[in-house]
Coordinates of N, CA and C in Angstrom, one line a residue:
X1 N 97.0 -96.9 174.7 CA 96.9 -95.9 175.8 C 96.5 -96.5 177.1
X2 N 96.0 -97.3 177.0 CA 95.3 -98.0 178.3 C 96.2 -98.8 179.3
X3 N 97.1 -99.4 178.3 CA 98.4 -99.9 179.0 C 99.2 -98.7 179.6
X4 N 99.4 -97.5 178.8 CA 100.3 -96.8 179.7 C 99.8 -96.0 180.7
X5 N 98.3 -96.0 180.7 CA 97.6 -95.6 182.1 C 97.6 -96.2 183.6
X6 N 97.6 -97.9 182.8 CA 97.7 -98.8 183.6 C 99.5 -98.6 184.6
X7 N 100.0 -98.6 183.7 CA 101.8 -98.7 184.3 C 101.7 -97.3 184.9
X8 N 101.0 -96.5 184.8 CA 101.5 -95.3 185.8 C 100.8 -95.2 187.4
X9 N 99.3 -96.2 186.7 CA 98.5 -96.4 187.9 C 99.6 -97.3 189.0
X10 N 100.9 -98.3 188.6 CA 101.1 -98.9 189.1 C 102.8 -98.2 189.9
X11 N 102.8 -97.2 189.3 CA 104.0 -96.4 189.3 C 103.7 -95.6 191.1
X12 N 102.0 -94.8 191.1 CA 101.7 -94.6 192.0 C 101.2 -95.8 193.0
X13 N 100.9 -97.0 192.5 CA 100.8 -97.9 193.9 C 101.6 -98.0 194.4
X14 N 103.2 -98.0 193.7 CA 104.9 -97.9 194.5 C 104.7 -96.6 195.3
X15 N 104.2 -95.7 194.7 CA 104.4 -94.5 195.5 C 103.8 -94.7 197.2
X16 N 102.7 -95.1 197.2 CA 101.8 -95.1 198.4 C 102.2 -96.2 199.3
X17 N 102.6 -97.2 198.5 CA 103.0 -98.1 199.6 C 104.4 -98.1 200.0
X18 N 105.3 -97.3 199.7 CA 106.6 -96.8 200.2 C 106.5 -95.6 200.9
X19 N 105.2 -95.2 200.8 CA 104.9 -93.6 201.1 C 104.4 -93.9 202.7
X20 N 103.7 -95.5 202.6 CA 103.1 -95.8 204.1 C 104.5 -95.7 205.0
X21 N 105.9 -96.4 205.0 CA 106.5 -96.2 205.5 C 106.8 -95.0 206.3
X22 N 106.9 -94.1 205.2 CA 107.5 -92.6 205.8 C 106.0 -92.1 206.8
X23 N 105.1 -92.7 206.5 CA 103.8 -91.6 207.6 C 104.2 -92.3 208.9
X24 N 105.3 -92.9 209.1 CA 105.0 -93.0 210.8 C 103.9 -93.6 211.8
X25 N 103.0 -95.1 210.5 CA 101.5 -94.9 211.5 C 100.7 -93.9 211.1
X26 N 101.3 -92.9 210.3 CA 100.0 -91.9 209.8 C 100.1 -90.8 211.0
X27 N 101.4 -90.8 211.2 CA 101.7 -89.5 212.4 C 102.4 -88.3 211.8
X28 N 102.9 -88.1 210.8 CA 103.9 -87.3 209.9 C 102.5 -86.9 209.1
X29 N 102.1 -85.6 208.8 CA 100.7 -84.9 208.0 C 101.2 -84.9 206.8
X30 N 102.6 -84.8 206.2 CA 102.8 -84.6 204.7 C 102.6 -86.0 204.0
X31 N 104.2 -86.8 204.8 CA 103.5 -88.0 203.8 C 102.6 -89.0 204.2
X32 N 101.8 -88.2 205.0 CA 100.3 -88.9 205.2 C 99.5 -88.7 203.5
X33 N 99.5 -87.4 203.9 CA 98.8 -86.5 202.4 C 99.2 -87.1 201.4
X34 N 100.1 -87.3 200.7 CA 101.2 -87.3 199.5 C 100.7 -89.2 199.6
X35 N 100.8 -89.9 200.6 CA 100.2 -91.5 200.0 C 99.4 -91.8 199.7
X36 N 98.1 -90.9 200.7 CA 96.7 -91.2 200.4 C 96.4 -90.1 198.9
X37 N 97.1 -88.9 199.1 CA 96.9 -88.7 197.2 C 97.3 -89.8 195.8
X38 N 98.3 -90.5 196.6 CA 99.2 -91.4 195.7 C 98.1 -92.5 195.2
X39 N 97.4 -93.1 196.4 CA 96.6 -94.2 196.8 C 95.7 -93.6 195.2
X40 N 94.9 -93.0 195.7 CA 93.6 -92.2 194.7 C 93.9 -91.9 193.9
X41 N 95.0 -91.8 193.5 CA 95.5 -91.5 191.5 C 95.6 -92.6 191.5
X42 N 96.5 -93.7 192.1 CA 96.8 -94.9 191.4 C 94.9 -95.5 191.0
X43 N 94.3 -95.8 192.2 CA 93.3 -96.8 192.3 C 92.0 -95.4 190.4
X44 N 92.1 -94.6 190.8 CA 91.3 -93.5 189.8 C 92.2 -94.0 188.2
X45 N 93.6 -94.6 188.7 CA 94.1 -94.4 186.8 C 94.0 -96.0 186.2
X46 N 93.9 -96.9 187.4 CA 93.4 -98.3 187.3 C 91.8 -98.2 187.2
X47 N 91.0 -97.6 187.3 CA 89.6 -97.2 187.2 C 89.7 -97.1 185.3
X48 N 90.0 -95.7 185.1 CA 90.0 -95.7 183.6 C 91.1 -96.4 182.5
X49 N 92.0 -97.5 183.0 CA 92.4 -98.7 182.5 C 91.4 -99.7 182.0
X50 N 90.5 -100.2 182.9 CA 89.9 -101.1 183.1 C 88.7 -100.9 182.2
X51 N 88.6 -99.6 181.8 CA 87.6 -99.4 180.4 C 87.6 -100.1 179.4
X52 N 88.8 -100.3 179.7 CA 89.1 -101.4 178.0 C 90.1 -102.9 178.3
X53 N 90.9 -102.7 179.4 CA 91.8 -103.8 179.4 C 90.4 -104.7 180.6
X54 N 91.0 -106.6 180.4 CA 90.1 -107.2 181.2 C 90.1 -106.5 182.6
X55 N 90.1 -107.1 183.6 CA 90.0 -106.8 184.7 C 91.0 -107.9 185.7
X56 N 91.0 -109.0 185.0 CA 92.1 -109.8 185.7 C 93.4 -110.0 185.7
X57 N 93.3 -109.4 184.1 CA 94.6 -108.7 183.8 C 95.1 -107.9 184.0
X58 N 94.4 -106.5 184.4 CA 95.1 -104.9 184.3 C 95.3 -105.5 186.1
X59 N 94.3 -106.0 186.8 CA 94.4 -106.1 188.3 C 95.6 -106.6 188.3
X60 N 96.5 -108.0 188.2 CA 97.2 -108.3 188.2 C 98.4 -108.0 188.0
X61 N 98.5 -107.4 186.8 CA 99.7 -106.4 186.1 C 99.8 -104.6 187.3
X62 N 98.7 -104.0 187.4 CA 98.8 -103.6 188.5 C 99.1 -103.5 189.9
X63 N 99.1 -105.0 190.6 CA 99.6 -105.1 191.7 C 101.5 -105.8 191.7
X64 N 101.1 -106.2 190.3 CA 102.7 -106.9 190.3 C 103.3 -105.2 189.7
X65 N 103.2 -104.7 189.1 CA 104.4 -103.3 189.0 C 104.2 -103.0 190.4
X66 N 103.3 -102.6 191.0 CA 103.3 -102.5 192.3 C 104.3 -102.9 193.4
X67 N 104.0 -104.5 193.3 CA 105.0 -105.6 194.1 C 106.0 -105.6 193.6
X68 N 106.4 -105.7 192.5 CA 107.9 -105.4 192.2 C 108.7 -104.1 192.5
X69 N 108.3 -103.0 191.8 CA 109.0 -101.9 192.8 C 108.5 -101.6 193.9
X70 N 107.8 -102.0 194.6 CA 107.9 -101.7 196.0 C 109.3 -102.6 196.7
X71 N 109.3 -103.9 196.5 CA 110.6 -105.2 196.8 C 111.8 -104.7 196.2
X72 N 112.2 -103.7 194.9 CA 112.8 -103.1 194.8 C 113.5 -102.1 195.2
X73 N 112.3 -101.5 195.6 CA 112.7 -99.8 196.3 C 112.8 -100.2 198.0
X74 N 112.3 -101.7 198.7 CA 112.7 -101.7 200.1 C 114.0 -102.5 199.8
X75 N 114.7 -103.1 198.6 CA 116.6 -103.1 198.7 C 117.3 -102.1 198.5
X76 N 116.6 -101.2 198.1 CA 117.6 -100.0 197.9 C 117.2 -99.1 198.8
X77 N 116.1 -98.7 199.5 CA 116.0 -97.8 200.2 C 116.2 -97.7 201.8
X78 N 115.3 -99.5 201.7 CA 115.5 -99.6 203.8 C 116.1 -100.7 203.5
X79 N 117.3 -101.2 202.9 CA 118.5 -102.6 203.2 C 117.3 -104.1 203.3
X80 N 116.4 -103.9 202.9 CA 115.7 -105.2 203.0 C 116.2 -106.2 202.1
X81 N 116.6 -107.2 202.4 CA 117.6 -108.7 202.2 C 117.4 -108.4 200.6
X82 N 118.0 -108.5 199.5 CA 118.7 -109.0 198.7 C 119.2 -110.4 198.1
X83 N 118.3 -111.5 198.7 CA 119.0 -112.3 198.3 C 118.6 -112.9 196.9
X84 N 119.7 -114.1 196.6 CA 119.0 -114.9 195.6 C 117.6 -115.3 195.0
X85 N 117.3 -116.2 195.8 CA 115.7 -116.3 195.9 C 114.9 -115.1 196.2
X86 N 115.4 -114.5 196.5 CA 114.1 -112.9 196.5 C 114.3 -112.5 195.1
X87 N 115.2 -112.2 194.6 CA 115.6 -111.5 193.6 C 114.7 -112.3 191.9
X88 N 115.2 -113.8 192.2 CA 114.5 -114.4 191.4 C 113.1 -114.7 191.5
X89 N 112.4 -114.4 192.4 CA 110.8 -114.9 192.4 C 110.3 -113.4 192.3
X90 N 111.2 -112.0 192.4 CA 110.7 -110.3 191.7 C 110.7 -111.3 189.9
X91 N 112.1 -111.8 190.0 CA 111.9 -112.0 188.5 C 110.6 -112.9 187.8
X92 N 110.3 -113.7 188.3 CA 109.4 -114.4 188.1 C 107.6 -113.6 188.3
X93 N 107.5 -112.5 189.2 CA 106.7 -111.7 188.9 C 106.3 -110.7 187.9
X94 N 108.1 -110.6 187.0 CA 108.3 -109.9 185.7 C 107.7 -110.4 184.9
X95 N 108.2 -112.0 184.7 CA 107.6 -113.0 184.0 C 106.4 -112.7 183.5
X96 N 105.4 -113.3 184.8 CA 104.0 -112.9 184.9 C 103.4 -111.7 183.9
X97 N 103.8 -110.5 184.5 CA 104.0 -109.5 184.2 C 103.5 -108.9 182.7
X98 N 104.8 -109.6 182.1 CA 104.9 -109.7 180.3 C 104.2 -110.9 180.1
X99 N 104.2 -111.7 180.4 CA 103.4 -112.8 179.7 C 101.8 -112.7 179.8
X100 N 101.1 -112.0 181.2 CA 99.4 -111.2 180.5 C 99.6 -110.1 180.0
X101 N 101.0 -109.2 179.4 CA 100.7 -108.1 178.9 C 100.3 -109.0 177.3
X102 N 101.6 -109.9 177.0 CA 101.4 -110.2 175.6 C 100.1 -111.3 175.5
X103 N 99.3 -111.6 176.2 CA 98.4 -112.5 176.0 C 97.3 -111.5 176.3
X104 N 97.4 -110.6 176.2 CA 95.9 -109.8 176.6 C 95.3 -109.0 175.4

């Protein structure tokens, strides 16, 4: 269970930091609201992950689901470059990824 609290904590770090885009600088009141709610679920569901998984692990695996679909969702959403090398060093953060899930 801890793992899948973890992945959703990192579901909402995608949320908040694609969420920062849309506030404008924090000029737009909704998705002002809606990131900084995003922010405080994610960091609250990484709080009760951490009960049981290490801490350098769940940190890690939480910023990389994070970094990965965020680098994801800015090629698909705002045309941010696509290239080779980008594409393979997301993969290489997959890597990461699974390799402290299965060593943890």
């Amino acid at each position: 269970m801890p793992w899948l609290i973890l992945f959703v904590a990192g579901l909402f770090e995608i949320g908040w930091a694609i969420g920062l885009k849309y506030t404008d600088g924090f000029t737009r009141p909704w998705p002002t609201a809606l990131t900084a709610l995003s922010m405080v679920i994610s960091v609250v569901l990484l709080g009760l992950a951490l009960k049981t998984l290490p801490v350098g692990t769940a940190y890690a695996v939480w910023t990389g689901i994070g970094t990965v679909g965020t680098a994801l969702l800015g090629i698909y959403l705002f045309a941010d470059p696509a290239t080779a090398l980008r594409l393979g060093c997301i993969g290489l953060i997959v890597a990461g990824i699974v390799g402290l899930k299965l060593v943890a």
